[in-house]
Coordinates of C-alpha atoms in Angstrom, one line a residue:
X1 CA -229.4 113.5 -53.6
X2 CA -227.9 116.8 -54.8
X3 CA -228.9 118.3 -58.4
X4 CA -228.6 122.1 -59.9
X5 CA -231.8 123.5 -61.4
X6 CA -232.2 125.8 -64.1
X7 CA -235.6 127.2 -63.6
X8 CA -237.2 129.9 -65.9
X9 CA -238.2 133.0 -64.2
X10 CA -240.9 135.4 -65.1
X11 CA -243.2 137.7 -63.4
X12 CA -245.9 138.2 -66.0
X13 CA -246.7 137.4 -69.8
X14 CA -245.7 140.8 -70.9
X15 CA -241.8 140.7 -69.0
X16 CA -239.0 139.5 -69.6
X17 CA -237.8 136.1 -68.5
X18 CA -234.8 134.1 -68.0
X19 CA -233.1 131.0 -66.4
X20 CA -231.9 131.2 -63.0
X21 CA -229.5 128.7 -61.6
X22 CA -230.5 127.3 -57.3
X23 CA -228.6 124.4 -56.1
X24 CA -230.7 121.9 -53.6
X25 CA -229.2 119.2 -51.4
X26 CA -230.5 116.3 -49.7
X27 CA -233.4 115.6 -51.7
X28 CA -234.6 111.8 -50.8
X29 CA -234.5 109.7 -53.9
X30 CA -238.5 109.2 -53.4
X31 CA -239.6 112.7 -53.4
X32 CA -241.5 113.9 -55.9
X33 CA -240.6 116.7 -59.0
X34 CA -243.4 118.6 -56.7
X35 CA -241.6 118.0 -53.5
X36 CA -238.7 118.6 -54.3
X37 CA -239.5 122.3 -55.4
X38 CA -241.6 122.3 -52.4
X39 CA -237.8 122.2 -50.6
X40 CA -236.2 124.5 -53.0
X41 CA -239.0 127.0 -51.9
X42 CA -238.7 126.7 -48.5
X43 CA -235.3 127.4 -48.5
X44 CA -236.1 130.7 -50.9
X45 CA -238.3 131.9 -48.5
X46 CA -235.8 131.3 -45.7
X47 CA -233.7 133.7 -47.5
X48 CA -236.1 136.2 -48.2
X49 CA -236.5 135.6 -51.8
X50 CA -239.3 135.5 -54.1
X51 CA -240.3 131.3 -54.3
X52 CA -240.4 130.1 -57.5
X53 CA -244.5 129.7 -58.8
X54 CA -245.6 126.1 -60.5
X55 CA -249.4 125.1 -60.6
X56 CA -250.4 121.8 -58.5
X57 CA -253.5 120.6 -57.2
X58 CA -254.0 116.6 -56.7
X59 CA -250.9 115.6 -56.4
X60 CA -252.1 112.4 -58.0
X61 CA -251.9 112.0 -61.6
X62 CA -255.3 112.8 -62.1
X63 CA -256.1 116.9 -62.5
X64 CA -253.5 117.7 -64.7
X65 CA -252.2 120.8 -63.2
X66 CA -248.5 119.9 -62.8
X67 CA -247.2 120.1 -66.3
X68 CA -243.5 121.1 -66.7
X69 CA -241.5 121.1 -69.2
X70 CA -238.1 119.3 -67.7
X71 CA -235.0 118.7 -69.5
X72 CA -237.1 119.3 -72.9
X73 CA -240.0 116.8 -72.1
X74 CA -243.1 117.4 -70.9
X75 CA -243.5 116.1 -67.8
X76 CA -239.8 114.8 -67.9
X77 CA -240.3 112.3 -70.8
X78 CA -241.1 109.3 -68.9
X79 CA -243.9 107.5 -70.3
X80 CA -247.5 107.9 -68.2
X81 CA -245.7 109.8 -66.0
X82 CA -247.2 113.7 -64.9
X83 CA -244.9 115.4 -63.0
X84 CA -246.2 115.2 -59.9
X85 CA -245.7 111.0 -60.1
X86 CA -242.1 111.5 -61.2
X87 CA -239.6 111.0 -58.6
X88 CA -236.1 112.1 -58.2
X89 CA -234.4 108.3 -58.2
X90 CA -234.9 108.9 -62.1
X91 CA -232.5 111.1 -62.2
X92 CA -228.3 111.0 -61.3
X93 CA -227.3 112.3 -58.5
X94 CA -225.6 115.8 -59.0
X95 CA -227.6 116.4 -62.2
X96 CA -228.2 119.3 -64.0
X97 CA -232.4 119.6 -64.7
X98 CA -233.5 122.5 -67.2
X99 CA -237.4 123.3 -65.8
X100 CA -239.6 125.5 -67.9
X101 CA -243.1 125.9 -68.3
X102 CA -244.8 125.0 -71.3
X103 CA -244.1 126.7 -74.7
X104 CA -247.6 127.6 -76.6
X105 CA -248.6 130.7 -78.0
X106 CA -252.3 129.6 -76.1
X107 CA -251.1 128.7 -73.4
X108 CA -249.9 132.6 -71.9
X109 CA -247.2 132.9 -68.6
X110 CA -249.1 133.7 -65.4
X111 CA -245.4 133.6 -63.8
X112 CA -242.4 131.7 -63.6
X113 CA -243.4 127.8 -63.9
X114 CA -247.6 128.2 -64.5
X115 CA -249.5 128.8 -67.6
X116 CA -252.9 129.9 -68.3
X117 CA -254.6 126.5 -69.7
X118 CA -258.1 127.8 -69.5
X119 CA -258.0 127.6 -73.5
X120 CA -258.7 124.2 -73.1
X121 CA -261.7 124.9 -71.3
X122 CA -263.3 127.2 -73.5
X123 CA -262.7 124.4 -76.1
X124 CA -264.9 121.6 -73.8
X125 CA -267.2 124.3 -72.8
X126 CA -268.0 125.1 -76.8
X127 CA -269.0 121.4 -77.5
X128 CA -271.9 122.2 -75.4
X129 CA -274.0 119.4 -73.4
X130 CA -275.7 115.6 -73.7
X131 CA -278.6 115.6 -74.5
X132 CA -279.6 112.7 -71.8
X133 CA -283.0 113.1 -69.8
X134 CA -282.0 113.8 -66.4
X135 CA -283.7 111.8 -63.5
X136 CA -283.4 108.6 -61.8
X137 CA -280.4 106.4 -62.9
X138 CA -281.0 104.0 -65.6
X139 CA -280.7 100.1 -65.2
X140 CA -276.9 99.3 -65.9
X141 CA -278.2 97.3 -68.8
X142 CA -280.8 99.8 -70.0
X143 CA -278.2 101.2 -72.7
X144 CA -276.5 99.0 -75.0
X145 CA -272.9 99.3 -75.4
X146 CA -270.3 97.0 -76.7
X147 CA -267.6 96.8 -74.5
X148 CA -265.1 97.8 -77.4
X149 CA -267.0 101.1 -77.7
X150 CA -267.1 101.5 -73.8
X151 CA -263.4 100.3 -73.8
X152 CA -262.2 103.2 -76.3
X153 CA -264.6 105.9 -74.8
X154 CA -262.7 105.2 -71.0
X155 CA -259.6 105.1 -72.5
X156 CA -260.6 108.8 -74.3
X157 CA -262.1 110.3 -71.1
X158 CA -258.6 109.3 -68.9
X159 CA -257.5 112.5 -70.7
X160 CA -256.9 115.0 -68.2
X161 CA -256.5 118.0 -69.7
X162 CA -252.9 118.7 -68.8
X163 CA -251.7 120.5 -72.2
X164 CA -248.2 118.2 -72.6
X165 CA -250.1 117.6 -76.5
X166 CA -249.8 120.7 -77.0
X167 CA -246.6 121.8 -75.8
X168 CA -244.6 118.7 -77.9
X169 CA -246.3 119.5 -80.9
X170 CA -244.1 122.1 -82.9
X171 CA -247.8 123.3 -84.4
X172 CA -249.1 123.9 -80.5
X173 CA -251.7 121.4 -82.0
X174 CA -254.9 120.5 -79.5
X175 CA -256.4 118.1 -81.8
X176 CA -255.1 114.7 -79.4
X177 CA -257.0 116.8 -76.4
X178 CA -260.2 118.0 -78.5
X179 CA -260.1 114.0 -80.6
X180 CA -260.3 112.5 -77.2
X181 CA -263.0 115.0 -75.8
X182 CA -265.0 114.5 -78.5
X183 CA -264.2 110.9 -78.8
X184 CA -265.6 109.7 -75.0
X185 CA -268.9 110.9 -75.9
X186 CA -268.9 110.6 -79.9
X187 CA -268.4 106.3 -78.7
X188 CA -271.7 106.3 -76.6
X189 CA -275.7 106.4 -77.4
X190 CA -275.9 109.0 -74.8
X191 CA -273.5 111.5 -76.5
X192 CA -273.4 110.8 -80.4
X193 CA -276.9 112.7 -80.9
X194 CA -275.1 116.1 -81.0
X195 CA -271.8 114.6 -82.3
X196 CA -271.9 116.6 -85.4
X197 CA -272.6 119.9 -84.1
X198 CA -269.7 118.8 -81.0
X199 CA -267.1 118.7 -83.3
X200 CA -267.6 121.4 -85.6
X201 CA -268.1 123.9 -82.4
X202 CA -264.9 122.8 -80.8
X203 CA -262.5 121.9 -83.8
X204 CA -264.1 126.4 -84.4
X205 CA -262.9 126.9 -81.1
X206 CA -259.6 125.4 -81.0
X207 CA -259.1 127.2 -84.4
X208 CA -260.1 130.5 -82.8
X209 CA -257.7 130.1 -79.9
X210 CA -254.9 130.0 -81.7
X211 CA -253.6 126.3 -81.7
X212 CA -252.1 125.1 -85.0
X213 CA -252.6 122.1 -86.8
X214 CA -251.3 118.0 -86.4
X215 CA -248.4 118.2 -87.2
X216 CA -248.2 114.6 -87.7
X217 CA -245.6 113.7 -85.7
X218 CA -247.1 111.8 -83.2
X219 CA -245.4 113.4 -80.5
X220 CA -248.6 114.2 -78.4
X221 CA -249.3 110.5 -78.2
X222 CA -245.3 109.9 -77.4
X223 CA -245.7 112.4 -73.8
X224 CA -249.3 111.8 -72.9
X225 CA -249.5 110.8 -69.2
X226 CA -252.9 108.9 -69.9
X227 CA -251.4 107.4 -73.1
X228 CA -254.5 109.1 -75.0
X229 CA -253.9 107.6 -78.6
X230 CA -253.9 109.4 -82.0
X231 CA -256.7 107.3 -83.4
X232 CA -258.9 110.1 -81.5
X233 CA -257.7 112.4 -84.0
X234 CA -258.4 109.9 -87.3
X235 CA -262.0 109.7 -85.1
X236 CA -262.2 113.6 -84.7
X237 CA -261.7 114.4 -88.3
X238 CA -263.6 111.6 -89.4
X239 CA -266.4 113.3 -87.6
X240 CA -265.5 116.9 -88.9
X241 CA -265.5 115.8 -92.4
X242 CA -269.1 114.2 -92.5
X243 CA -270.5 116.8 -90.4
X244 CA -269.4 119.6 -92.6
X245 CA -270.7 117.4 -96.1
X246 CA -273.9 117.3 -94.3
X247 CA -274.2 121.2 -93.5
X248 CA -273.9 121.4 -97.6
X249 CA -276.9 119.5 -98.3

């Protein structure tokens, strides 16, 4: 397969950047997006050019490096998909694919095709610790959990950090990442002790950042790989709300 790329270029957060066009031939339909750049670098190099920089790590769906904005989607728009599970049989052969990096005013250019995401760390790392007693492992059945609770608090935790909420929402909104953050351990014995001091530090944080509000669009739910679901959100300022009433009192 044969396809043109438009790929953004730029050295730093502070230059300018731009598009450049690079043509690549003989991609097999079951590479990967990764792959496939892996080929368009090699053949960079081999020319003496600078290769074109994009962030990866697993490989796997599952560390949430990979994010790209492709052909205005992030990730390419295919539903549960990262990038680096999308493979070039999705697209038509001789295609033209636009690649950019994402497009948040927390989320600063390193270079070219990789952001800096540690705002979403500094977020997880403001909500603090469980305050679980460490030690031996408990008996499974030790802890009493309903397996709706345990259901909703897996499906929050699949979230994997990758930053594609953020870069649909026009509001560069974090609240489907932070909701489901606080929403994995908010759903369990072992985590909803500190649940109202959670929230309040990282919905503070995520303010202090920069990231805007839900913008209500529902486009964070639309390109999550993990199909994280907005109901975190309802959770999260559920949460926020009864924790600030409380402080009054």
């Amino acid at each position: 397969m044969n396809f043109t790329l438009k790929i953004w270029r730029q050295h730093n957060a502070d230059s300018k950047g731009g598009f450049e066009t690079y043509k690549v031939e003989d991609i097999p339909p079951e590479a990967s997006f990764l792959e496939m750049l892996d080929i368009l670098n090699e053949g960079i190099v081999r020319k003496g050019g600078d290769p074109v920089a994009f962030e990866h790590d697993c490989r796997e769906g599952i560390c949430g490096c990979c994010g790209l904005y492709i052909n205005g989607h992030p990730h390419g728009g295919f539903k549960g998909t990262t990038t680096c599970q999308l493979c070039m049989r999705k697209f038509k052969n001789g295609e033209t694919i636009v690649v950019e990096p994402w497009r948040a005013k927390p989320f600063p250019v390193i270079k070219d095709l990789m952001v800096d995401r540690s705002a979403l760390d500094k977020i997880i790392q403001a909500g603090g610790y469980v305050s679980c007693h460490t030690g031996g492992v408990p008996d499974a059945n030790a802890v009493l959990v309903s397996k709706h609770d345990a259901d909703l608090a897996m499906d929050a935790a699949s979230c994997i950090g990758c930053g594609a909420c953020v870069a649909a929402c026009k509001n560069a909104s974090a609240m489907l990442f932070v909701g489901a953050k606080i929403s994995q351990l908010e759903l369990l014995p072992q985590g909803r002790i500190e649940t109202e001091e959670r929230v309040k530090k990282m919905v503070a944080k995520m303010d202090e950042l920069g990231f805007g509000n839900c913008s209500d669009t529902r486009a964070c739910q639309a390109v999550c790989p993990k199909k994280i679901k907005v109901t975190n959100i309802a959770r999260m300022n559920r949460n926020y709300l009864w924790a600030k009433l409380k402080g009054k009192h």
